[in-house]
Short mmCIF file of C-alpha atoms (C1' of nucleotides) in Angstrom, two decimals:
data_model
loop_
_atom_site.label_atom_id
_atom_site.label_comp_id
_atom_site.label_asym_id
_atom_site.label_seq_id
_atom_site.Cartn_x
_atom_site.Cartn_y
_atom_site.Cartn_z
CA MET V 1 17.04 1.04 -31.10
CA SER V 2 17.20 -2.36 -32.77
CA THR V 3 14.86 -5.29 -32.24
CA SER V 4 17.76 -7.30 -30.81
CA SER V 5 18.56 -4.69 -28.15
CA ILE V 6 14.89 -4.65 -27.17
CA THR V 7 14.63 -8.41 -26.85
CA ALA V 8 17.96 -8.56 -24.99
CA VAL V 9 16.60 -6.28 -22.23
CA TRP V 10 13.36 -8.22 -22.08
CA PHE V 11 14.95 -11.68 -22.06
CA ARG V 12 17.28 -10.73 -19.23
CA LYS V 13 14.31 -9.78 -17.10
CA LEU V 14 12.20 -12.81 -18.03
CA THR V 15 14.92 -15.40 -17.59
CA ARG V 16 15.52 -14.03 -14.09
CA LEU V 17 11.86 -14.79 -13.39
CA MET V 18 11.70 -18.23 -14.95
CA ASN V 19 14.08 -20.50 -16.77
CA LEU V 20 12.47 -20.32 -20.21
CA ASN V 21 13.62 -22.62 -22.98
CA GLY V 22 14.73 -21.78 -26.53
CA GLU V 23 11.36 -22.35 -28.10
CA GLU V 24 9.64 -20.07 -25.58
CA LEU V 25 12.20 -17.31 -26.01
CA ALA V 26 12.04 -17.60 -29.78
CA ALA V 27 8.28 -17.16 -29.67
CA LEU V 28 8.68 -14.11 -27.43
CA GLY V 29 11.26 -12.67 -29.80
CA GLU V 30 8.80 -12.86 -32.67
CA SER V 31 6.30 -10.58 -30.93
CA PRO V 32 5.50 -7.49 -32.98
CA PHE V 33 7.25 -4.53 -31.29
CA THR V 34 6.70 -0.86 -32.02
CA ALA V 35 9.65 1.13 -30.70
CA GLU V 36 9.25 4.72 -29.55
CA LYS V 37 11.45 7.39 -27.99
CA ILE V 38 9.71 9.53 -25.40
CA ASP V 39 10.67 12.70 -23.53
CA ALA V 40 10.70 13.06 -19.77
CA ASN V 41 7.39 13.65 -17.97
CA GLN V 42 5.21 12.31 -20.78
CA TYR V 43 2.18 10.15 -20.13
CA LEU V 44 2.29 6.60 -21.50
CA VAL V 45 -1.10 5.64 -20.07
CA LYS V 46 -3.77 7.72 -18.35
CA GLU V 47 -6.16 6.48 -15.70
CA GLY V 48 -9.48 5.51 -17.23
CA ASN V 49 -8.06 4.80 -20.71
CA THR V 50 -8.81 1.52 -22.39
CA VAL V 51 -5.45 0.00 -23.22
CA ASP V 52 -4.78 -2.75 -25.76
CA ARG V 53 -0.99 -2.75 -25.74
CA CYS V 54 1.71 -3.29 -23.18
CA CYS V 55 4.84 -1.30 -22.77
CA LEU V 56 8.34 -2.67 -22.34
CA LEU V 57 10.66 -0.06 -20.89
CA VAL V 58 13.99 -0.32 -22.73
CA ARG V 59 15.83 2.81 -21.53
CA GLY V 60 15.09 5.43 -18.87
CA TYR V 61 12.81 5.50 -15.85
CA ALA V 62 9.05 5.71 -15.36
CA ALA V 63 6.54 5.92 -12.53
CA ARG V 64 2.96 4.89 -12.00
CA HIS V 65 0.79 7.29 -10.04
CA LYS V 66 -2.74 8.02 -8.95
CA MET V 67 -4.49 11.18 -7.83
CA ASN V 68 -6.91 11.70 -4.97
CA ARG V 69 -9.92 13.99 -5.11
CA ALA V 70 -7.88 16.96 -3.91
CA GLY V 71 -5.49 16.52 -6.83
CA GLN V 72 -2.60 15.29 -4.71
CA ARG V 73 -0.41 12.88 -6.61
CA GLN V 74 0.75 9.58 -5.14
CA ILE V 75 3.48 7.70 -6.97
CA VAL V 76 2.83 3.98 -6.42
CA SER V 77 5.86 2.49 -8.18
CA PHE V 78 9.02 3.26 -10.08
CA HIS V 79 10.17 1.38 -13.15
CA MET V 80 13.43 0.75 -14.93
CA PRO V 81 14.70 -0.88 -18.12
CA GLY V 82 13.43 -4.44 -18.52
CA ASP V 83 10.18 -3.77 -16.67
CA MET V 84 7.02 -4.74 -18.47
CA LEU V 85 4.63 -1.93 -17.68
CA ASP V 86 0.97 -2.69 -17.67
CA LEU V 87 1.13 -6.28 -18.62
CA GLN V 88 -2.03 -6.20 -16.52
CA HIS V 89 -3.94 -4.55 -19.35
CA ALA V 90 -4.14 -7.91 -21.07
CA LEU V 91 -6.69 -8.89 -18.42
CA LEU V 92 -7.86 -5.51 -17.11
CA PRO V 93 -8.12 -3.23 -20.14
CA ARG V 94 -9.24 -0.15 -18.20
CA ALA V 95 -6.24 1.60 -16.63
CA ASP V 96 -6.64 2.27 -12.91
CA HIS V 97 -3.56 4.53 -12.73
CA ASN V 98 -1.36 6.82 -14.77
CA LEU V 99 1.98 5.84 -16.23
CA GLN V 100 4.48 8.56 -16.87
CA THR V 101 8.14 8.78 -17.83
CA ILE V 102 10.38 10.53 -15.31
CA THR V 103 13.40 10.72 -17.60
CA SER V 104 13.62 10.56 -21.38
CA ALA V 105 13.03 6.95 -22.34
CA GLU V 106 12.76 4.34 -25.03
CA VAL V 107 9.86 1.93 -24.96
CA ALA V 108 8.62 -0.94 -27.10
CA TRP V 109 4.89 -1.41 -27.46
CA VAL V 110 3.44 -4.92 -27.86
CA PRO V 111 -0.25 -5.57 -28.59
CA VAL V 112 -1.94 -7.48 -25.78
CA ALA V 113 -3.42 -9.81 -28.39
CA ALA V 114 0.10 -11.04 -29.23
CA LEU V 115 0.87 -11.61 -25.55
CA GLU V 116 -2.40 -13.45 -25.07
CA ARG V 117 -1.53 -15.85 -27.90
CA LEU V 118 1.85 -16.44 -26.28
CA THR V 119 0.42 -17.20 -22.85
CA PHE V 120 -2.10 -19.63 -24.28
CA ALA V 121 0.58 -21.46 -26.27
CA PHE V 122 3.25 -21.44 -23.55
CA PRO V 123 2.04 -21.88 -19.96
CA ARG V 124 5.52 -21.21 -18.61
CA VAL V 125 5.57 -17.81 -20.31
CA ALA V 126 2.19 -17.13 -18.70
CA ALA V 127 3.70 -18.18 -15.38
CA ALA V 128 6.64 -15.80 -15.86
CA PHE V 129 4.24 -12.93 -16.52
CA ALA V 130 2.12 -13.91 -13.53
CA LYS V 131 5.19 -14.09 -11.30
CA ASP V 132 6.21 -10.61 -12.39
CA GLY V 133 2.78 -9.37 -11.38
CA LEU V 134 2.99 -11.14 -8.03
CA ILE V 135 6.34 -9.55 -7.23
CA ASP V 136 4.83 -6.21 -8.15
CA ALA V 137 2.07 -6.87 -5.64
CA SER V 138 4.59 -7.78 -2.96
CA ILE V 139 6.33 -4.46 -3.54
CA PHE V 140 3.02 -2.63 -3.17
CA ARG V 141 2.46 -4.38 0.16
CA GLU V 142 5.84 -3.17 1.34
CA TRP V 143 4.93 0.36 0.27
CA VAL V 144 1.75 0.12 2.32
CA LEU V 145 3.88 -0.90 5.31
CA ASN V 146 6.32 1.89 4.56
CA LEU V 147 3.66 4.60 4.34
CA GLY V 148 1.57 3.24 7.19
CA THR V 149 4.18 2.66 9.88
CA ARG V 150 7.49 4.41 9.24
CA ASP V 151 8.59 7.98 9.94
CA ALA V 152 9.76 10.34 7.23
CA LYS V 153 13.47 9.62 7.29
CA THR V 154 13.04 5.86 7.39
CA ARG V 155 10.46 6.04 4.62
CA ILE V 156 12.72 7.95 2.27
CA ALA V 157 15.72 5.73 3.04
CA HIS V 158 13.63 2.63 2.43
CA MET V 159 12.28 3.85 -0.86
CA LEU V 160 15.76 4.72 -2.14
CA CYS V 161 17.16 1.39 -0.93
CA GLU V 162 14.51 -0.46 -2.87
CA PHE V 163 15.20 1.49 -6.01
CA VAL V 164 18.96 0.95 -6.08
CA GLN V 165 18.62 -2.68 -5.03
CA ARG V 166 16.23 -3.40 -7.89
CA ARG V 167 18.44 -1.45 -10.25
CA GLU V 168 21.39 -3.60 -9.30
CA ALA V 169 19.38 -6.79 -9.78
CA HIS V 170 18.41 -5.57 -13.24
CA GLY V 171 22.11 -5.30 -14.04
CA ILE V 172 21.85 -1.54 -14.50
CA ALA V 173 24.29 -0.29 -11.90
CA PRO V 174 25.73 -1.28 -8.50
CA VAL V 175 23.85 0.11 -5.52
CA GLU V 176 26.45 2.73 -4.78
CA ALA V 177 26.52 4.24 -8.27
CA VAL V 178 25.46 7.87 -8.49
CA ASP V 179 22.51 9.35 -10.23
CA LEU V 180 19.22 8.95 -8.50
CA PRO V 181 16.87 10.17 -11.23
CA PHE V 182 14.36 11.74 -8.84
CA SER V 183 13.46 15.29 -8.01
CA GLN V 184 12.72 15.93 -4.35
CA GLU V 185 9.12 16.52 -5.34
CA GLN V 186 8.95 13.03 -6.86
CA ILE V 187 10.44 11.51 -3.71
CA GLY V 188 7.77 13.36 -1.78
CA ASP V 189 5.00 12.11 -4.06
CA ALA V 190 6.23 8.54 -3.54
CA THR V 191 6.57 8.78 0.24
CA GLY V 192 3.57 10.93 1.08
CA LEU V 193 5.73 13.87 2.21
CA THR V 194 6.15 17.45 1.09
CA PRO V 195 9.23 18.38 -0.96
CA VAL V 196 10.26 20.70 1.88
CA HIS V 197 10.35 17.87 4.37
CA VAL V 198 12.10 15.55 1.91
CA ASN V 199 14.81 18.17 1.63
CA ARG V 200 15.26 18.31 5.40
CA MET V 201 15.44 14.52 5.66
CA LEU V 202 17.99 14.26 2.83
CA ARG V 203 20.12 16.79 4.67
CA GLU V 204 19.93 14.72 7.86
CA LEU V 205 20.72 11.52 5.96
CA THR V 206 23.75 13.29 4.54
CA GLU V 207 24.81 14.56 7.97
CA GLN V 208 24.56 11.00 9.25
CA GLY V 209 26.89 9.84 6.50
CA ALA V 210 24.46 7.76 4.48
CA PHE V 211 24.72 10.08 1.49
CA THR V 212 27.27 12.49 0.11
CA ARG V 213 26.00 15.50 -1.71
CA THR V 214 27.69 17.14 -4.65
CA GLY V 215 25.73 20.09 -5.94
CA ARG V 216 22.24 18.80 -6.44
CA SER V 217 22.95 15.13 -6.75
CA TYR V 218 23.03 12.73 -3.86
CA CYS V 219 25.20 9.62 -3.88
CA ILE V 220 25.05 6.68 -1.50
CA ALA V 221 28.08 6.92 0.78
CA ASP V 222 27.32 4.01 3.10
CA TRP V 223 25.02 1.31 1.80
CA GLN V 224 24.93 -0.67 5.05
CA LYS V 225 24.03 2.45 7.00
CA LEU V 226 21.31 3.42 4.54
CA LYS V 227 19.76 -0.04 4.76
CA ALA V 228 19.87 0.14 8.56
CA ILE V 229 18.26 3.56 8.66
CA GLY V 230 15.65 2.51 6.10
CA ASP V 231 14.63 -0.73 7.88
CA PHE V 232 15.30 -2.38 4.54
CA ASP V 233 15.22 -6.16 4.09
CA PRO V 234 15.04 -7.09 0.39
CA ALA V 235 13.26 -10.43 0.94
CA TYR V 236 10.01 -8.97 -0.33
CA LEU V 237 11.59 -8.34 -3.75
CA HIS V 238 11.82 -12.13 -4.26
CA GLN V 239 14.98 -11.64 -6.27
CA ALA V 240 16.43 -15.06 -5.51
CA ALA V 241 13.21 -16.91 -6.13
CA MET J 1 -18.63 -28.17 5.60
CA SER J 2 -19.28 -30.21 2.46
CA THR J 3 -17.19 -30.27 -0.70
CA SER J 4 -20.10 -28.85 -2.63
CA SER J 5 -20.45 -25.83 -0.34
CA ILE J 6 -16.73 -25.18 -0.73
CA THR J 7 -16.77 -25.36 -4.51
CA ALA J 8 -19.93 -23.24 -4.62
CA VAL J 9 -18.17 -20.36 -2.87
CA TRP J 10 -15.12 -20.76 -5.06
CA PHE J 11 -17.01 -21.02 -8.37
CA ARG J 12 -19.01 -17.90 -7.61
CA LYS J 13 -15.79 -15.94 -7.20
CA LEU J 14 -14.06 -17.45 -10.25
CA THR J 15 -16.96 -17.09 -12.63
CA ARG J 16 -17.15 -13.42 -11.71
CA LEU J 17 -13.53 -13.15 -12.86
CA MET J 18 -13.80 -15.15 -16.05
CA ASN J 19 -16.54 -17.01 -17.86
CA LEU J 20 -15.20 -20.52 -17.34
CA ASN J 21 -16.80 -23.47 -19.14
CA GLY J 22 -18.11 -26.75 -17.73
CA GLU J 23 -14.93 -28.67 -18.38
CA GLU J 24 -12.81 -26.08 -16.59
CA LEU J 25 -15.14 -25.90 -13.60
CA ALA J 26 -15.29 -29.68 -13.39
CA ALA J 27 -11.50 -29.86 -13.27
CA LEU J 28 -11.45 -27.22 -10.53
CA GLY J 29 -14.07 -29.14 -8.59
CA GLU J 30 -11.88 -32.21 -8.57
CA SER J 31 -9.06 -30.43 -6.75
CA PRO J 32 -8.15 -32.13 -3.47
CA PHE J 33 -9.46 -29.94 -0.65
CA THR J 34 -8.66 -30.23 3.02
CA ALA J 35 -11.29 -28.40 5.03
CA GLU J 36 -10.47 -26.84 8.41
CA LYS J 37 -12.27 -24.75 11.01
CA ILE J 38 -10.14 -22.07 12.64
CA ASP J 39 -10.64 -19.73 15.59
CA ALA J 40 -10.33 -15.96 15.41
CA ASN J 41 -6.84 -14.43 15.49
CA GLN J 42 -5.02 -17.58 14.37
CA TYR J 43 -2.16 -17.47 11.90
CA LEU J 44 -2.71 -19.29 8.60
CA VAL J 45 0.68 -18.33 7.18
CA LYS J 46 3.67 -16.61 8.78
CA GLU J 47 6.15 -14.39 7.01
CA GLY J 48 9.23 -16.34 5.98
CA ASN J 49 7.46 -19.71 5.86
CA THR J 50 7.76 -21.86 2.79
CA VAL J 51 4.22 -22.57 1.67
CA ASP J 52 3.08 -25.36 -0.64
CA ARG J 53 -0.66 -25.00 -0.33
CA CYS J 54 -3.19 -22.29 -0.99
CA CYS J 55 -6.06 -21.32 1.18
CA LEU J 56 -9.63 -20.75 0.05
CA LEU J 57 -11.59 -18.78 2.62
CA VAL J 58 -15.07 -20.30 2.89
CA ARG J 59 -16.51 -18.54 5.95
CA GLY J 60 -15.31 -15.67 8.12
CA TYR J 61 -12.79 -12.88 7.59
CA ALA J 62 -9.01 -12.72 7.42
CA ALA J 63 -6.26 -10.14 7.04
CA ARG J 64 -2.76 -10.06 5.66
CA HIS J 65 -0.23 -8.03 7.58
CA LYS J 66 3.44 -7.18 7.85
CA MET J 67 5.57 -5.84 10.69
CA ASN J 68 8.24 -3.19 10.60
CA ARG J 69 11.44 -3.30 12.64
CA ALA J 70 9.78 -1.54 15.56
CA GLY J 71 7.13 -4.27 15.70
CA GLN J 72 4.33 -2.05 14.47
CA ARG J 73 1.78 -4.03 12.54
CA GLN J 74 0.41 -2.91 9.18
CA ILE J 75 -2.60 -4.70 7.79
CA VAL J 76 -2.26 -4.70 4.00
CA SER J 77 -5.53 -6.35 3.01
CA PHE J 78 -8.76 -7.82 4.27
CA HIS J 79 -10.33 -10.99 2.93
CA MET J 80 -13.76 -12.53 2.84
CA PRO J 81 -15.45 -15.77 1.75
CA GLY J 82 -14.52 -16.74 -1.80
CA ASP J 83 -11.09 -15.12 -1.67
CA MET J 84 -8.19 -17.32 -2.63
CA LEU J 85 -5.51 -16.39 -0.17
CA ASP J 86 -1.94 -16.83 -1.20
CA LEU J 87 -2.51 -18.21 -4.62
CA GLN J 88 0.81 -16.44 -5.07
CA HIS J 89 2.61 -19.19 -3.22
CA ALA J 90 2.37 -21.35 -6.34
CA LEU J 91 5.02 -19.09 -7.86
CA LEU J 92 6.60 -17.47 -4.79
CA PRO J 93 6.82 -20.19 -2.12
CA ARG J 94 8.38 -18.00 0.54
CA ALA J 95 5.71 -15.92 2.30
CA ASP J 96 6.45 -12.20 2.43
CA HIS J 97 3.64 -11.45 4.88
CA ASN J 98 1.48 -12.97 7.59
CA LEU J 99 -2.04 -14.22 7.09
CA GLN J 100 -4.34 -14.26 10.07
CA THR J 101 -8.02 -14.85 10.72
CA ILE J 102 -9.88 -11.91 12.27
CA THR J 103 -13.04 -13.88 13.04
CA SER J 104 -13.57 -17.60 13.41
CA ALA J 105 -13.39 -19.08 9.94
CA GLU J 106 -13.60 -22.09 7.70
CA VAL J 107 -10.95 -22.60 5.06
CA ALA J 108 -10.14 -25.20 2.41
CA TRP J 109 -6.51 -25.97 1.70
CA VAL J 110 -5.44 -26.94 -1.81
CA PRO J 111 -1.90 -28.10 -2.66
CA VAL J 112 -0.17 -25.71 -5.06
CA ALA J 113 0.87 -28.73 -7.15
CA ALA J 114 -2.79 -29.39 -7.95
CA LEU J 115 -3.33 -25.76 -8.95
CA GLU J 116 -0.21 -25.84 -11.10
CA ARG J 117 -1.52 -28.84 -13.03
CA LEU J 118 -4.80 -27.01 -13.53
CA THR J 119 -3.15 -23.88 -14.87
CA PHE J 120 -1.00 -25.84 -17.30
CA ALA J 121 -3.98 -27.79 -18.60
CA PHE J 122 -6.43 -24.86 -18.72
CA PRO J 123 -4.97 -21.48 -19.77
CA ARG J 124 -8.25 -19.73 -19.00
CA VAL J 125 -8.13 -20.96 -15.42
CA ALA J 126 -4.59 -19.60 -15.24
CA ALA J 127 -5.91 -16.33 -16.60
CA ALA J 128 -8.65 -16.22 -13.95
CA PHE J 129 -6.04 -16.72 -11.21
CA ALA J 130 -3.79 -14.08 -12.76
CA LYS J 131 -6.67 -11.64 -13.00
CA ASP J 132 -7.45 -12.15 -9.33
CA GLY J 133 -3.84 -11.30 -8.51
CA LEU J 134 -3.94 -8.21 -10.71
CA ILE J 135 -7.06 -6.91 -8.98
CA ASP J 136 -5.33 -7.51 -5.66
CA ALA J 137 -2.44 -5.39 -6.88
CA SER J 138 -4.82 -2.63 -7.95
CA ILE J 139 -6.28 -2.61 -4.46
CA PHE J 140 -2.80 -2.31 -2.96
CA ARG J 141 -2.13 0.70 -5.20
CA GLU J 142 -5.28 2.33 -3.89
CA TRP J 143 -4.15 1.64 -0.32
CA VAL J 144 -0.83 3.34 -1.11
CA LEU J 145 -2.81 6.34 -2.36
CA ASN J 146 -5.04 6.21 0.71
CA LEU J 147 -2.15 6.11 3.19
CA GLY J 148 0.01 8.56 1.29
CA THR J 149 -2.41 11.36 0.56
CA ARG J 150 -5.58 11.26 2.64
CA ASP J 151 -6.26 12.50 6.15
CA ALA J 152 -7.43 10.26 8.97
CA LYS J 153 -11.19 10.58 8.56
CA THR J 154 -11.10 10.15 4.78
CA ARG J 155 -8.75 7.17 5.11
CA ILE J 156 -11.01 5.32 7.52
CA ALA J 157 -14.11 6.08 5.47
CA HIS J 158 -12.38 4.90 2.31
CA MET J 159 -11.20 1.67 3.88
CA LEU J 160 -14.65 0.85 5.18
CA CYS J 161 -16.26 1.74 1.83
CA GLU J 162 -13.96 -0.67 0.07
CA PHE J 163 -14.72 -3.46 2.47
CA VAL J 164 -18.48 -3.24 2.26
CA GLN J 165 -18.43 -2.69 -1.50
CA ARG J 166 -16.37 -5.85 -2.01
CA ARG J 167 -18.56 -7.71 0.43
CA GLU J 168 -21.60 -6.77 -1.58
CA ALA J 169 -19.93 -7.87 -4.83
CA HIS J 170 -19.15 -11.22 -3.23
CA GLY J 171 -22.85 -11.61 -2.55
CA ILE J 172 -22.30 -11.61 1.20
CA ALA J 173 -24.37 -8.63 2.26
CA PRO J 174 -25.62 -5.29 0.94
CA VAL J 175 -23.39 -2.33 1.76
CA GLU J 176 -25.70 -1.03 4.42
CA ALA J 177 -25.91 -4.28 6.39
CA VAL J 178 -24.52 -4.11 9.91
CA ASP J 179 -21.63 -5.93 11.39
CA LEU J 180 -18.25 -4.59 10.50
CA PRO J 181 -16.02 -7.34 11.88
CA PHE J 182 -13.17 -4.99 12.90
CA SER J 183 -11.91 -3.80 16.22
CA GLN J 184 -10.82 -0.17 16.30
CA GLU J 185 -7.28 -1.41 16.71
CA GLN J 186 -7.55 -3.37 13.47
CA ILE J 187 -8.91 -0.32 11.66
CA GLY J 188 -5.93 1.57 13.01
CA ASP J 189 -3.48 -1.09 11.86
CA ALA J 190 -4.98 -0.94 8.38
CA THR J 191 -5.00 2.84 8.11
CA GLY J 192 -1.77 3.69 9.88
CA LEU J 193 -3.54 5.39 12.79
CA THR J 194 -3.73 4.79 16.52
CA PRO J 195 -6.88 3.18 17.97
CA VAL J 196 -7.45 6.37 19.94
CA HIS J 197 -7.60 8.47 16.82
CA VAL J 198 -9.74 5.90 15.01
CA ASN J 199 -12.21 6.20 17.85
CA ARG J 200 -12.34 9.99 17.53
CA MET J 201 -12.85 9.79 13.77
CA LEU J 202 -15.63 7.21 14.09
CA ARG J 203 -17.35 9.54 16.50
CA GLU J 204 -17.08 12.41 14.01
CA LEU J 205 -18.33 10.19 11.17
CA THR J 206 -21.28 9.30 13.36
CA GLU J 207 -21.93 12.94 14.23
CA GLN J 208 -21.91 13.72 10.51
CA GLY J 209 -24.57 11.07 9.94
CA ALA J 210 -22.49 8.58 7.96
CA PHE J 211 -22.80 5.97 10.69
CA THR J 212 -25.21 5.15 13.45
CA ARG J 213 -23.83 3.61 16.59
CA THR J 214 -25.60 1.07 18.77
CA GLY J 215 -23.48 0.01 21.69
CA ARG J 216 -20.16 -0.99 20.19
CA SER J 217 -21.23 -1.71 16.66
CA TYR J 218 -21.31 0.87 13.90
CA CYS J 219 -23.73 0.64 11.01
CA ILE J 220 -23.66 2.59 7.78
CA ALA J 221 -26.45 5.15 7.94
CA ASP J 222 -25.80 7.00 4.68
CA TRP J 223 -23.84 5.15 2.01
CA GLN J 224 -23.68 8.09 -0.40
CA LYS J 225 -22.35 10.34 2.34
CA LEU J 226 -19.76 7.79 3.43
CA LYS J 227 -18.52 7.41 -0.15
CA ALA J 228 -18.30 11.18 -0.48
CA ILE J 229 -16.38 11.60 2.75
CA GLY J 230 -14.09 8.69 1.85
CA ASP J 231 -13.24 9.92 -1.67
CA PHE J 232 -14.33 6.48 -2.79
CA ASP J 233 -14.61 5.53 -6.46
CA PRO J 234 -14.84 1.75 -6.89
CA ALA J 235 -13.34 1.69 -10.40
CA TYR J 236 -10.07 0.31 -9.05
CA LEU J 237 -11.87 -2.82 -7.83
CA HIS J 238 -12.49 -3.79 -11.49
CA GLN J 239 -15.75 -5.41 -10.47
CA ALA J 240 -17.46 -4.98 -13.80
CA ALA J 241 -14.45 -6.15 -15.82
"C1'" DC X 1 23.20 37.72 -18.77
"C1'" DG X 2 18.58 36.87 -17.42
"C1'" DG X 3 14.68 33.81 -16.41
"C1'" DG X 4 12.81 29.85 -14.41
"C1'" DA X 5 12.56 25.52 -12.08
"C1'" DG X 6 14.04 23.03 -8.39
"C1'" DG X 7 16.36 23.24 -4.06
"C1'" DT X 8 17.17 25.31 0.71
"C1'" DT X 9 16.10 27.45 4.96
"C1'" DG X 10 13.28 29.47 8.73
"C1'" DA X 11 8.97 30.52 11.35
"C1'" DC X 12 4.82 28.90 12.65
"C1'" DC X 13 1.03 25.71 13.09
"C1'" DA X 14 -2.12 21.50 12.80
"C1'" DC X 15 -2.96 16.86 12.80
"C1'" DC X 16 -2.38 12.99 14.95
"C1'" DA X 17 0.50 10.39 18.61
"C1'" DT X 18 1.13 9.64 23.29
"C1'" DC X 19 -0.09 9.07 27.94
"C1'" DA X 20 -3.32 8.35 31.32
"C1'" DA X 21 -7.65 7.68 33.45
"C1'" DC X 22 -12.01 5.93 33.21
"C1'" DT X 23 -16.16 3.43 31.26
"C1'" DG X 24 -18.85 -0.26 29.91
"C1'" DC X 25 -19.23 -4.62 27.82
"C1'" DT X 26 -18.72 -9.78 28.27
"C1'" DG X 27 -17.52 -14.01 29.98
"C1'" DT X 28 -16.39 -16.80 33.97
"C1'" DG X 29 -16.22 -18.67 38.52
"C1'" DG X 30 -17.84 -18.41 43.23
"C1'" DC C 1 -27.12 -14.41 40.46
"C1'" DC C 2 -23.49 -11.54 41.53
"C1'" DA C 3 -18.39 -10.38 41.68
"C1'" DC C 4 -14.76 -9.74 39.32
"C1'" DA C 5 -11.36 -9.69 35.71
"C1'" DG C 6 -10.03 -8.27 31.45
"C1'" DC C 7 -10.37 -6.17 27.25
"C1'" DA C 8 -12.14 -2.90 23.90
"C1'" DG C 9 -13.72 1.41 23.71
"C1'" DT C 10 -13.93 6.43 25.24
"C1'" DT C 11 -12.35 10.88 26.63
"C1'" DG C 12 -9.09 14.63 27.95
"C1'" DA C 13 -4.46 16.91 28.23
"C1'" DT C 14 -0.21 17.57 26.15
"C1'" DG C 15 3.46 17.28 22.73
"C1'" DG C 16 6.04 16.24 18.39
"C1'" DT C 17 6.38 15.15 13.55
"C1'" DG C 18 5.71 16.90 9.48
"C1'" DG C 19 2.73 20.51 6.82
"C1'" DT C 20 2.31 25.25 5.29
"C1'" DC C 21 3.86 29.60 3.93
"C1'" DA C 22 7.29 32.58 2.48
"C1'" DA C 23 11.71 34.11 1.18
"C1'" DC C 24 15.87 33.29 -0.91
"C1'" DC C 25 19.38 30.60 -3.34
"C1'" DT C 26 21.64 28.07 -7.10
"C1'" DC C 27 21.96 25.69 -10.96
"C1'" DC C 28 20.89 25.28 -15.77
"C1'" DC C 29 19.71 26.74 -20.10
"C1'" DG C 30 18.54 29.91 -23.52
#
DNA sequence: CGGGAGGTTGACCACCATCAACTGCTGTGG
DNA sequence: CCACAGCAGTTGATGGTGGTCAACCTCCCG
């Protein structure tokens, strides 16, 4: 994993957020990265930790999650290459959630001190970071809507729509490409459902023609239908903004 | 509503977020405000609007909410005096949610252009704004956890705990002070429950001694008990940070 | 070939939604 | 001052969505 492949992933994400100039990108590129390969299901950050570095996800997928008193896990977001995880720790050093890989992954760590210097020198870089955080917040609001008002099938469809839509915008794969990296338990933890019920709903979605199933992997068969079932309108992702 | 009473409310909130200096506060104080009094249940922002001003809530309470396809309303956050509503519109002009007063209120509008100038001139003001947005996001994550994993009674207790805890931190009233400004329908819209079930749960919470009821208004009788029932740990509010 | 994790299916049940009726505030006009 | 309307709150009866429990399957990997 070379420095140039790391910055390439990062720049693609940042320039989608804000039209940064050469000087700003050059300064970003000079940030001190520490690359690391990590297995699936490893913790990157644990709730309560004091964190002084941020994590750029370069390859693989990750999830943030929290636990309630009873030990039930709630996944609050999924992440993909290009995402800057826990940029927030620059301003809120104490982690309020866990961050865990869900596949094997490659990450690049950057000290928050380096990012702070950047944001003070380049207000438009600060704005790009802030905008990323604001879009994050918009996604959380949609998840609140999803969990609070929609039934199980709609909820699952919506969550999967969001994931593939974001993945496409990141230039990773078109929406219909195979390979959802989730176990049914993870889908359940993200949607507030049991794995048993997730299984039933995936079967119904397949019977309705939204998915095709080959062995254990589900593939989107009809993107328009899945969006319709999932009550999915991507405006909240602010991808065009 | 004088300019000085507006800035007083705002400065109290901002200085809790970041230790701003005299020069920074003076610049903030010179922002062009437009004060307005608004009745209860009026929209300040509607989803889909293009917004070029931000709203400082000076008196009263407000809520942000979204609708799903079926027209069911989900409240995603509550706001109180000092909160800067829709600071996000500086970077994301298209509103992804509605903003509505829940009591009569006084607000001060500030053009986003003025805030942009401030953030470019004063990185620490930009950081204070960013931090406010990050705490917002942390609260949304907790709501996702609340809706996804907790049962009705716990959910309601948690939501009410959060509200009074934040209200106390804003210097509005101690946690045990009366006067929750919510209808049972609003509590239901925030917790993903029907008003009927909210009513039953409030009765049980009262029977358990967490609340006392006088006529239609509920008052916290035992704060420790309410926190225990609601699985409430305020760390996610980052109030000490 | 065997063990284990994740997936699949069925039976049963509980929490919360729904529907409906009624109560008790509160404000307004006669 | 009372009558009335209207809305929020309250209570009960009934039902459905999704949870729980348990068994079994199937894929994958050693």
